[in-house]
mmCIF file of C-alpha atoms in Angstrom:
data_model
loop_
_atom_site.group_PDB
_atom_site.id
_atom_site.type_symbol
_atom_site.label_atom_id
_atom_site.label_comp_id
_atom_site.label_asym_id
_atom_site.label_seq_id
_atom_site.Cartn_x
_atom_site.Cartn_y
_atom_site.Cartn_z
ATOM 1 C CA UNK A 294 16.396 22.992 -8.851
ATOM 2 C CA UNK A 295 12.902 22.342 -7.170
ATOM 3 C CA UNK A 296 12.765 20.354 -3.797
ATOM 4 C CA UNK A 297 10.960 16.990 -4.205
ATOM 5 C CA UNK A 298 9.254 15.512 -1.092
ATOM 6 C CA UNK A 299 10.430 11.776 -0.509
ATOM 7 C CA UNK A 300 7.366 9.474 -0.968
ATOM 8 C CA UNK A 301 5.343 8.002 1.849
ATOM 9 C CA UNK A 302 4.124 9.297 5.061
ATOM 10 C CA UNK A 303 5.894 12.184 6.590
ATOM 11 C CA UNK A 304 8.125 12.797 3.587
ATOM 12 C CA UNK A 305 10.895 10.864 5.609
ATOM 13 C CA UNK A 306 14.206 10.363 4.502
ATOM 14 C CA UNK A 307 14.925 6.874 3.029
ATOM 15 C CA UNK A 308 16.527 5.556 6.175
ATOM 16 C CA UNK A 309 13.292 5.990 8.175
ATOM 17 C CA UNK A 310 10.953 4.439 5.516
ATOM 18 C CA UNK A 311 12.916 1.204 5.091
ATOM 19 C CA UNK A 312 10.378 -1.588 4.604
ATOM 20 C CA UNK A 313 12.739 -4.133 6.225
ATOM 21 C CA UNK A 314 13.146 -2.106 9.537
ATOM 22 C CA UNK A 315 9.993 -0.072 9.833
ATOM 23 C CA UNK A 316 7.980 -0.478 13.119
ATOM 24 C CA UNK A 317 4.909 1.310 11.719
ATOM 25 C CA UNK A 318 3.059 0.599 8.491
ATOM 26 C CA UNK A 319 0.809 3.095 6.886
ATOM 27 C CA UNK A 320 -2.014 1.263 4.942
ATOM 28 C CA UNK A 321 -3.801 3.629 2.556
ATOM 29 C CA UNK A 322 -7.299 2.382 1.523
ATOM 30 C CA UNK A 323 -8.746 4.707 -0.973
ATOM 31 C CA UNK A 324 -12.277 3.431 -0.915
ATOM 32 C CA UNK A 325 -15.633 5.239 -1.533
ATOM 33 C CA UNK A 326 -18.157 2.502 -2.162
ATOM 34 C CA UNK A 327 -20.790 3.331 0.417
ATOM 35 C CA UNK A 328 -20.732 7.001 0.715
ATOM 36 C CA UNK A 329 -24.335 8.150 0.630
ATOM 37 C CA UNK A 330 -23.968 11.847 -0.096
ATOM 38 C CA UNK A 331 -20.835 13.385 -1.713
ATOM 39 C CA UNK A 332 -18.251 11.269 -3.216
ATOM 40 C CA UNK A 333 -14.587 11.831 -2.725
ATOM 41 C CA UNK A 334 -13.560 10.077 0.485
ATOM 42 C CA UNK A 335 -11.358 7.792 -1.618
ATOM 43 C CA UNK A 336 -9.006 10.822 -2.097
ATOM 44 C CA UNK A 337 -8.470 11.031 1.685
ATOM 45 C CA UNK A 338 -5.439 8.745 2.133
ATOM 46 C CA UNK A 339 -3.393 10.343 -0.665
ATOM 47 C CA UNK A 340 -4.162 13.783 0.696
ATOM 48 C CA UNK A 341 -3.276 12.814 4.259
ATOM 49 C CA UNK A 342 0.010 11.374 3.161
ATOM 50 C CA UNK A 343 0.727 14.448 0.984
ATOM 51 C CA UNK A 344 -0.088 16.847 3.819
ATOM 52 C CA UNK A 345 2.162 14.746 6.220
ATOM 53 C CA UNK A 346 5.210 15.929 4.684
ATOM 54 C CA UNK A 347 4.465 19.290 6.377
ATOM 55 C CA UNK A 348 3.947 18.037 9.965
ATOM 56 C CA UNK A 349 6.562 18.513 12.786
ATOM 57 C CA UNK A 350 8.203 15.155 13.336
ATOM 58 C CA UNK A 351 8.811 16.104 17.024
ATOM 59 C CA UNK A 352 6.040 15.158 19.417
ATOM 60 C CA UNK A 353 6.085 17.592 22.238
ATOM 61 C CA UNK A 354 3.464 15.554 24.400
ATOM 62 C CA UNK A 355 5.716 12.373 24.487
ATOM 63 C CA UNK A 356 9.071 14.270 23.833
ATOM 64 C CA UNK A 357 9.936 11.758 21.170
ATOM 65 C CA UNK A 358 10.431 11.290 17.408
ATOM 66 C CA UNK A 359 8.263 8.157 16.633
ATOM 67 C CA UNK A 360 9.276 8.319 13.068
ATOM 68 C CA UNK A 361 12.814 7.186 14.004
ATOM 69 C CA UNK A 362 11.330 3.791 14.509
ATOM 70 C CA UNK A 363 10.573 3.669 10.949
ATOM 71 C CA UNK A 364 7.430 4.289 8.875
ATOM 72 C CA UNK A 365 6.726 2.397 5.750
ATOM 73 C CA UNK A 366 3.841 3.485 3.490
ATOM 74 C CA UNK A 367 2.293 0.326 1.855
ATOM 75 C CA UNK A 368 0.694 0.461 -1.707
ATOM 76 C CA UNK A 369 -2.844 1.284 -1.591
ATOM 77 C CA UNK A 370 -5.414 -1.500 -1.032
ATOM 78 C CA UNK A 371 -7.639 -0.887 -4.029
ATOM 79 C CA UNK A 372 -11.247 -2.213 -4.380
ATOM 80 C CA UNK A 373 -14.071 -1.067 -6.307
ATOM 81 C CA UNK A 374 -16.671 -3.672 -5.366
ATOM 82 C CA UNK A 375 -18.893 -4.488 -2.377
ATOM 83 C CA UNK A 376 -17.560 -3.587 1.157
ATOM 84 C CA UNK A 377 -17.468 -7.210 2.403
ATOM 85 C CA UNK A 378 -14.749 -8.030 0.003
ATOM 86 C CA UNK A 379 -12.930 -4.836 0.816
ATOM 87 C CA UNK A 380 -13.037 -5.842 4.534
ATOM 88 C CA UNK A 381 -11.351 -9.125 3.797
ATOM 89 C CA UNK A 382 -8.572 -7.460 1.775
ATOM 90 C CA UNK A 383 -7.933 -4.972 4.530
ATOM 91 C CA UNK A 384 -8.046 -7.631 7.090
ATOM 92 C CA UNK A 385 -5.386 -9.631 5.349
ATOM 93 C CA UNK A 386 -2.938 -6.725 4.862
ATOM 94 C CA UNK A 387 -3.400 -5.444 8.477
ATOM 95 C CA UNK A 388 -2.930 -9.131 9.754
ATOM 96 C CA UNK A 389 0.265 -9.301 7.763
ATOM 97 C CA UNK A 390 1.548 -6.222 9.363
ATOM 98 C CA UNK A 391 0.633 -7.339 12.898
ATOM 99 C CA UNK A 392 2.551 -10.724 12.082
ATOM 100 C CA UNK A 393 5.653 -8.633 10.966
ATOM 101 C CA UNK A 394 5.553 -6.843 14.329
ATOM 102 C CA UNK A 395 4.513 -3.462 12.851
ATOM 103 C CA UNK A 396 1.883 -1.105 14.117
ATOM 104 C CA UNK A 397 -0.599 -0.554 11.371
ATOM 105 C CA UNK A 398 -2.107 2.808 10.768
ATOM 106 C CA UNK A 399 -4.937 2.618 8.180
ATOM 107 C CA UNK A 400 -5.908 5.699 6.284
ATOM 108 C CA UNK A 401 -9.269 5.237 4.702
ATOM 109 C CA UNK A 402 -11.827 6.719 2.627
ATOM 110 C CA UNK A 403 -14.902 5.879 4.201
ATOM 111 C CA UNK A 404 -16.546 3.792 7.086
ATOM 112 C CA UNK A 405 -16.394 0.513 5.324
ATOM 113 C CA UNK A 406 -12.520 0.523 5.515
ATOM 114 C CA UNK A 407 -12.555 0.101 9.404
ATOM 115 C CA UNK A 408 -14.120 -3.408 9.774
ATOM 116 C CA UNK A 409 -11.366 -5.322 8.255
ATOM 117 C CA UNK A 410 -8.733 -3.513 10.345
ATOM 118 C CA UNK A 411 -10.789 -4.049 13.451
ATOM 119 C CA UNK A 412 -11.181 -7.774 12.774
ATOM 120 C CA UNK A 413 -7.224 -8.112 12.329
ATOM 121 C CA UNK A 414 -6.581 -6.105 15.497
ATOM 122 C CA UNK A 415 -9.051 -8.144 17.559
ATOM 123 C CA UNK A 416 -7.483 -11.411 16.167
ATOM 124 C CA UNK A 417 -3.959 -10.037 17.011
ATOM 125 C CA UNK A 418 -4.620 -8.510 20.326
ATOM 126 C CA UNK A 419 -7.317 -9.885 22.511
ATOM 127 C CA UNK A 420 -7.547 -6.932 24.906
ATOM 128 C CA UNK A 421 -7.454 -3.593 22.859
ATOM 129 C CA UNK A 422 -9.122 -0.229 22.514
ATOM 130 C CA UNK A 423 -9.878 1.396 19.114
ATOM 131 C CA UNK A 424 -9.814 5.067 18.284
ATOM 132 C CA UNK A 425 -11.595 5.818 15.082
ATOM 133 C CA UNK A 426 -11.415 9.606 13.748
ATOM 134 C CA UNK A 427 -14.118 10.772 11.370
ATOM 135 C CA UNK A 428 -14.144 14.159 9.575
ATOM 136 C CA UNK A 429 -17.638 14.864 10.939
ATOM 137 C CA UNK A 430 -20.222 13.855 13.343
ATOM 138 C CA UNK A 431 -22.632 11.101 12.092
ATOM 139 C CA UNK A 432 -26.000 12.288 12.961
ATOM 140 C CA UNK A 433 -28.182 10.264 10.685
ATOM 141 C CA UNK A 434 -30.484 7.573 12.152
ATOM 142 C CA UNK A 435 -29.370 4.126 11.089
#
């Protein structure tokens, strides 16, 4: 019998992905609406979630197993239109996660995904820092 990875971030056992108890929410946003060069950024969230099943769950730096606090993977926030409408959708989903006391982790396709999450975070936390990780250095003039 072939081994099947459990659904969701980290391939976690059901007890650690319970939506009623999770402290962390992974929010996949597969959007590729404003990419100017090569399309495919919308595949990023699913690829990250799939690959996460192979990561070590113990964090050496913090000497902890954060996954034990619970990580729920939400249904993808899907949108095919303009980025301003996407931003509103993402803002609502992320705001809902903050209201539930969860720490949201947004996995995006491309840059437009971020603005809604930033707005929700700024509304929920007046003093915050944001770490945005990109796959490459953006060197184009804007």
